[in-house]
Coordinates of C-alpha atoms and ligand atoms in Angstrom, one line a residue:
X1 CA -73.3 -146.7 203.7
X2 CA -74.3 -143.6 201.8
X3 CA -75.3 -143.2 198.2
X4 CA -75.0 -139.5 197.5
X5 CA -77.3 -138.5 194.6
X6 CA -76.9 -135.2 192.9
X7 CA -80.4 -134.2 191.6
X8 CA -79.0 -131.0 190.1
X9 CA -76.7 -133.2 187.9
X10 CA -79.6 -135.3 186.9
X11 CA -81.5 -132.2 185.9
X12 CA -78.5 -130.9 184.0
X13 CA -78.1 -134.1 182.1
X14 CA -81.8 -134.1 181.2
X15 CA -81.5 -130.5 180.0
X16 CA -78.4 -131.3 178.0
X17 CA -80.0 -134.4 176.4
X18 CA -83.2 -132.4 175.6
X19 CA -81.0 -129.8 173.9
X20 CA -79.5 -132.5 171.6
X21 CA -83.0 -133.1 170.3
X22 CA -84.3 -129.6 170.0
X23 CA -87.3 -130.5 167.8
X24 CA -88.6 -133.1 170.2
X25 CA -90.2 -133.2 173.7
X26 CA -87.9 -134.9 176.2
X27 CA -89.4 -137.6 178.5
X28 CA -87.6 -139.1 181.4
X29 CA -87.2 -142.9 181.9
X30 CA -87.4 -143.6 185.7
X31 CA -88.0 -147.4 185.6
X32 CA -86.4 -149.7 188.2
X33 CA -86.7 -146.8 190.8
X34 CA -84.9 -144.4 188.5
X35 CA -82.1 -146.8 187.8
X36 CA -81.6 -147.4 191.5
X37 CA -81.4 -143.8 192.5
X38 CA -84.9 -143.2 193.7
X39 CA -87.8 -142.4 191.4
X40 CA -89.8 -140.6 194.2
X41 CA -87.0 -137.9 194.3
X42 CA -85.7 -138.0 190.7
X43 CA -89.1 -137.7 188.9
X44 CA -90.3 -134.6 190.8
X45 CA -87.0 -132.9 190.3
X46 CA -87.3 -133.5 186.5
X47 CA -90.9 -132.4 186.6
X48 CA -89.8 -129.1 188.1
X49 CA -87.2 -128.8 185.3
X50 CA -90.0 -129.2 182.8
X51 CA -90.4 -132.9 182.1
X52 CA -94.0 -134.0 181.7
X53 CA -93.6 -137.5 180.2
X54 CA -92.2 -140.3 182.4
X55 CA -91.7 -144.0 181.6
X56 CA -91.6 -147.0 183.9
X57 CA -91.6 -150.7 183.1
X58 CA -94.4 -151.9 185.3
X59 CA -97.9 -150.7 186.4
X60 CA -96.8 -151.3 190.0
X61 CA -94.0 -148.8 189.5
X62 CA -96.4 -146.3 187.9
X63 CA -98.8 -146.6 190.9
X64 CA -95.9 -146.0 193.3
X65 CA -94.8 -143.0 191.4
X66 CA -98.2 -141.4 190.7
X67 CA -98.6 -139.7 194.1
X68 CA -95.2 -138.0 193.7
X69 CA -96.1 -136.2 190.5
X70 CA -98.8 -133.6 189.6
X71 CA -101.8 -134.7 187.5
X72 CA -100.5 -133.2 184.3
X73 CA -97.4 -135.6 184.4
X74 CA -98.0 -138.6 182.1
X75 CA -96.7 -141.9 183.4
X76 CA -96.3 -144.4 180.6
X77 CA -96.1 -148.1 181.3
X78 CA -93.7 -149.9 179.0
X79 CA -95.0 -153.4 179.7
X80 CA -98.4 -152.2 178.5
X81 CA -101.7 -153.6 179.7
X82 CA -101.2 -156.9 181.4
X83 CA -104.1 -159.0 182.4
X84 CA -105.7 -157.7 185.7
X85 CA -103.4 -154.6 185.9
X86 CA -104.7 -151.4 187.7
X87 CA -103.9 -148.6 185.2
X88 CA -105.8 -145.8 186.8
X89 CA -104.0 -142.5 186.1
X90 CA -101.4 -144.3 184.0
X91 CA -100.8 -144.7 180.2
X92 CA -100.1 -148.2 179.0
X93 CA -97.8 -148.6 176.0
X94 CA -99.7 -151.4 174.2
X95 CA -97.3 -154.0 172.7
X96 CA -99.5 -156.5 170.9
X97 CA -102.9 -156.8 169.3
X98 CA -104.0 -158.8 172.4
X99 CA -103.0 -155.9 174.7
X100 CA -104.7 -153.4 172.4
X101 CA -108.0 -155.2 172.3
X102 CA -107.9 -155.9 176.1
X103 CA -107.2 -152.3 176.8
X104 CA -109.9 -150.9 174.6
X105 CA -112.4 -153.3 176.1
X106 CA -111.4 -152.5 179.7
X107 CA -110.5 -148.8 179.4
X108 CA -112.5 -147.3 176.5
X109 CA -111.7 -143.6 175.9
X110 CA -108.7 -143.7 178.3
X111 CA -105.3 -142.6 177.1
X112 CA -102.9 -145.2 175.7
X113 CA -99.8 -145.4 173.4
X114 CA -98.6 -148.1 171.1
X115 CA -95.2 -149.8 170.6
X116 CA -94.2 -151.2 167.2
X117 CA -91.5 -153.8 166.7
X118 CA -89.0 -152.6 164.1
X119 CA -86.5 -155.4 164.4
X120 CA -85.5 -155.8 168.1
X121 CA -88.0 -158.6 168.5
X122 CA -88.5 -158.0 172.2
X123 CA -91.7 -155.8 172.6
X124 CA -94.1 -154.3 170.1
X125 CA -96.7 -155.0 167.4
X126 CA -95.1 -156.8 164.4
X127 CA -95.4 -155.2 160.9
X128 CA -97.9 -157.8 159.7
X129 CA -100.1 -157.4 162.8
X130 CA -99.8 -153.6 162.5
X131 CA -101.2 -153.7 158.9
X132 CA -104.2 -155.6 160.1
X133 CA -105.1 -153.4 163.1
X134 CA -103.6 -150.1 162.2
X135 CA -106.8 -148.4 161.1
X136 CA -108.6 -149.5 164.3
X137 CA -105.7 -148.4 166.5
X138 CA -105.4 -145.0 164.8
X139 CA -109.2 -144.5 165.1
X140 CA -108.8 -144.9 168.9
X141 CA -106.3 -142.0 168.9
X142 CA -103.1 -143.2 170.7
X143 CA -101.1 -140.5 172.5
X144 CA -98.0 -141.6 170.6
X145 CA -96.5 -144.4 168.7
X146 CA -93.0 -145.7 169.6
X147 CA -90.4 -148.2 168.9
X148 CA -87.0 -149.0 170.5
X149 CA -83.5 -149.3 169.0
X150 CA -81.4 -152.4 169.7
X151 CA -78.0 -151.1 168.8
X152 CA -78.1 -147.3 169.4
X153 CA -74.9 -147.4 171.5
X154 CA -73.0 -148.5 168.4
X155 CA -73.5 -145.6 165.9
X156 CA -72.2 -147.5 162.9
X157 CA -74.3 -150.6 163.5
X158 CA -76.5 -151.3 160.4
X159 CA -79.5 -152.2 162.6
X160 CA -79.9 -148.5 163.4
X161 CA -80.7 -147.4 159.9
X162 CA -82.7 -150.5 159.2
X163 CA -84.9 -149.9 162.3
X164 CA -85.3 -146.2 161.4
X165 CA -86.5 -147.0 157.9
X166 CA -88.9 -149.7 159.3
X167 CA -90.3 -147.2 161.8
X168 CA -90.8 -144.6 159.1
X169 CA -92.5 -147.1 156.8
X170 CA -94.9 -148.2 159.5
X171 CA -95.7 -144.7 160.8
X172 CA -95.2 -142.3 157.9
X173 CA -98.8 -141.3 157.3
X174 CA -100.2 -141.9 160.9
X175 CA -100.4 -138.2 162.0
X176 CA -99.7 -139.3 165.6
X177 CA -96.6 -138.2 167.6
X178 CA -93.7 -140.6 167.3
X179 CA -90.9 -141.7 169.5
X180 CA -87.9 -143.9 168.7
X181 CA -84.9 -142.9 170.7
X182 CA -83.5 -143.5 174.2
X183 CA -80.2 -142.0 175.2
X184 CA -78.2 -143.7 172.5
X185 CA -80.7 -142.8 169.7
X186 CA -80.6 -139.1 170.8
X187 CA -76.9 -139.1 170.1
X188 CA -77.4 -140.7 166.6
X189 CA -78.7 -137.3 165.4
X190 CA -81.9 -135.6 164.2
X191 CA -83.1 -138.4 161.9
X192 CA -83.8 -140.4 165.1
X193 CA -85.5 -137.8 167.2
X194 CA -89.1 -137.6 165.9
X195 CA -91.5 -135.9 168.4
X196 CA -90.6 -137.5 171.8
X197 CA -87.2 -138.8 173.1
X198 CA -86.9 -141.2 176.0
X199 CA -83.5 -140.8 177.8
X200 CA -82.8 -143.0 180.7
X201 CA -79.2 -143.9 181.5
X202 CA -77.8 -140.6 180.2
X203 CA -79.8 -138.8 183.0
X204 CA -77.9 -140.9 185.6
X205 CA -74.4 -140.0 184.4
X206 CA -73.4 -143.1 182.5
X207 CA -72.5 -144.2 178.9
X208 CA -73.4 -143.8 176.1
X209 CA -73.8 -140.1 177.2
X210 CA -70.1 -139.5 177.6
X211 CA -70.7 -135.7 178.2
X212 CA -73.0 -136.3 181.1
X213 CA -72.2 -135.1 184.6
X214 CA -71.6 -137.7 187.3
X215 CA -74.6 -138.2 189.5
X216 CA -73.8 -140.8 192.2
X217 CA -71.1 -141.1 194.8
X218 CA -71.0 -144.3 196.9
X219 CA -69.3 -144.0 200.3
X220 CA -68.7 -147.1 202.5
X221 CA -67.9 -146.9 206.2
X222 CA -64.7 -148.5 207.5
X223 CA -65.5 -151.0 210.3
X224 CA -62.0 -151.9 211.3
X225 CA -58.4 -151.9 210.1
X226 CA -55.6 -154.4 210.8
X227 CA -52.0 -155.1 209.8
X228 CA -51.4 -158.5 208.1
X229 CA -47.9 -160.0 207.9
X230 CA -46.2 -161.5 204.9
X231 CA -47.8 -164.9 204.1
X232 CA -51.2 -164.1 205.8
X233 CA -54.2 -164.2 203.6
X234 CA -57.4 -162.0 203.5
X235 CA -61.0 -163.2 202.9
X236 CA -62.9 -166.2 201.6
X237 CA -61.0 -168.9 199.8
X238 CA -57.7 -167.1 200.7
X239 CA -57.4 -165.7 197.2
X240 CA -55.0 -162.9 198.3
X241 CA -51.9 -163.2 200.4
X242 CA -49.8 -160.3 201.7
X243 CA -46.2 -160.2 200.3
X244 CA -45.2 -157.6 202.9
X245 CA -46.7 -156.1 206.0
X246 CA -50.0 -154.5 204.8
X247 CA -52.7 -152.4 206.4
X248 CA -56.1 -153.7 205.5
X249 CA -59.4 -151.9 206.0
X250 CA -62.7 -153.8 206.1
X251 CA -65.7 -151.8 204.8
X252 CA -69.4 -152.3 205.3
X253 CA -70.9 -153.3 201.9
X254 CA -70.8 -156.3 199.7
X255 CA -72.5 -158.2 196.9
X256 CA -75.9 -158.0 198.8
X257 CA -75.6 -154.3 198.2
X258 CA -75.0 -154.7 194.4
X259 CA -71.2 -154.6 194.7
X260 CA -70.8 -157.5 192.3
X261 CA -68.5 -160.3 193.4
X262 CA -66.9 -160.3 190.0
X263 CA -64.9 -157.1 191.0
X264 CA -62.9 -159.3 193.4
X265 CA -59.2 -159.4 192.2
X266 CA -60.1 -157.2 189.2
X267 CA -57.7 -154.4 190.0
X268 CA -60.5 -152.1 191.3
X269 CA -59.9 -149.7 194.2
X270 CA -61.7 -147.9 196.9
X271 CA -60.8 -144.2 197.1
X272 CA -59.8 -142.0 200.0
X273 CA -59.9 -138.4 198.9
X274 CA -58.5 -139.3 195.5
X275 CA -56.0 -142.0 196.7
X276 CA -56.6 -145.5 195.3
X277 CA -56.7 -148.3 197.8
X278 CA -56.8 -151.6 195.9
X279 CA -59.6 -154.0 196.8
X280 CA -58.0 -157.3 198.0
X281 CA -59.5 -160.7 198.5
X282 CA -63.1 -161.7 197.7
X283 CA -66.0 -159.4 198.0
X284 CA -68.3 -161.1 200.5
X285 CA -72.0 -160.5 201.2
X286 CA -71.7 -157.5 203.5
X287 CA -68.0 -156.7 203.5
X288 CA -65.1 -155.6 201.3
X289 CA -61.4 -155.5 202.2
X290 CA -59.0 -152.9 200.7
X291 CA -55.3 -152.3 201.1
X292 CA -54.9 -148.9 202.8
X293 CA -51.2 -149.2 203.5
X294 CA -50.6 -146.1 201.3
X295 CA -52.8 -143.8 203.5
X296 CA -51.3 -141.7 206.3
X297 CA -54.7 -141.7 207.9
X298 CA -57.6 -144.0 207.2
X299 CA -60.8 -142.0 206.8
X300 CA -64.2 -143.0 208.3
X301 CA -65.4 -143.9 204.8
X302 CA -63.9 -145.1 201.5
X303 CA -65.6 -144.4 198.1
X304 CA -66.4 -147.1 195.5
X305 CA -68.2 -144.7 193.0
X306 CA -66.6 -141.3 192.9
X307 CA -65.1 -138.9 190.3
X308 CA -61.9 -140.9 190.2
X309 CA -63.9 -144.1 189.5
X310 CA -67.2 -143.4 187.9
X311 CA -70.0 -145.9 187.4
X312 CA -68.8 -147.0 183.9
X313 CA -65.3 -147.7 185.3
X314 CA -66.8 -149.9 188.1
X315 CA -68.8 -151.6 185.4
X316 CA -65.6 -152.4 183.4
X317 CA -64.0 -154.0 186.4
X318 CA -67.1 -156.0 187.0
X319 CA -67.4 -157.1 183.3
X320 CA -70.8 -155.4 182.9
X321 CA -72.4 -152.1 182.0
X322 CA -73.2 -149.0 184.0
X323 CA -77.0 -149.8 183.8
X324 CA -76.4 -153.0 185.8
X325 CA -74.1 -151.4 188.4
X326 CA -76.7 -148.6 189.1
X327 CA -79.8 -150.9 189.1
X328 CA -78.1 -153.4 191.4
X329 CA -77.4 -150.8 194.2
X330 CA -79.4 -152.2 197.0
X331 CA -81.8 -151.0 199.7
X332 CA -79.3 -150.9 202.6
X333 CA -77.8 -147.5 201.5
X334 CA -78.9 -144.2 202.9
X335 CA -79.8 -142.3 199.8
X336 CA -79.1 -138.7 200.3
X337 CA -80.0 -136.0 197.8
X338 CA -78.4 -132.7 196.9
Ligands
LIG1 C1 -85.1 -148.5 179.2 C2 -85.7 -147.9 178.0 C3 -85.4 -146.6 177.6 C4 -84.3 -145.8 178.2 O1 -83.1 -146.3 177.7 P1 -81.6 -145.7 178.1 O2 -80.7 -146.5 177.2 O3 -81.4 -146.0 179.5 O4 -81.6 -144.3 177.7 C5 -86.2 -146.0 176.6 N1 -87.1 -146.8 176.0 C6 -87.4 -148.0 176.3 C7 -88.5 -148.8 175.6 C8 -86.7 -148.7 177.3 O5 -87.0 -149.9 177.7

């Protein structure tokens, strides 16, 4: 089971997204192990390409990443300063007055950033709270102030403009670097760019960055093949029955590896050098079955994610988004880097 990851494509996507926001510095979001692709490899490649600002969700992720990056790389922690967290060498993005006061008490003089809530109601200091502590926060000199857009993947959604104007109103005269946009916000245009942009999914070759290069290829080894006769079924619950003699390949990977069970009977295929081999029967924990009758020769491996069937296409079959497909890819794959 091999997950081939093209680091050059990740770097090219970062460079392309940075070029869409020419007035801003481009960070790199590498939370959840760089969306499942391996932060210890992805982050240093982006550092080499010029990235100096990185974002992860948890302090534990930041601590794991810290040894892989030079000291001048800033690793920002989106969950902020949680009680008891070890934040040495990390920059917490403080999300509430409680986190701000905790952080200043525990880490006086150490770098921090602030997140404001502009309408998503998930993380961030609320407008009323901000009015109350703003002067004190600014006096402590945050590295930057950020917020996050809820609907940036829908350019016409009215929440985008509403959040933009709320962010402006809360930060207009702060004289601190500002950050509002992830991948989707970058594509909304210059009004949304401010001083720092935070692309994540677009680096990894998935929507909403439609112009990104593909990054991942997932190749699954064939364990055995067999011919089934008309009337014979394949897999758990006998959900698929052959209507003619069919050649079936069983490959080593299943829902324990992030190949969601919901792709069963969805019309999805595995690919042999460009030829589609429909997945038949249920996806089980460690195994998938595909109809390879159309192949003259069955190769040693069949691909689930490949140029013919990119991450977002797999996500459509599974009824989810590319983010969930990538971050679900498990630990049993050999991750190889190019
Ligand atoms: C995950 C995340 C990002 C990156 O978002 P993408 O849509 O993957 O580009 C940026 N900012 C915050 C606060 C996030 O949680």
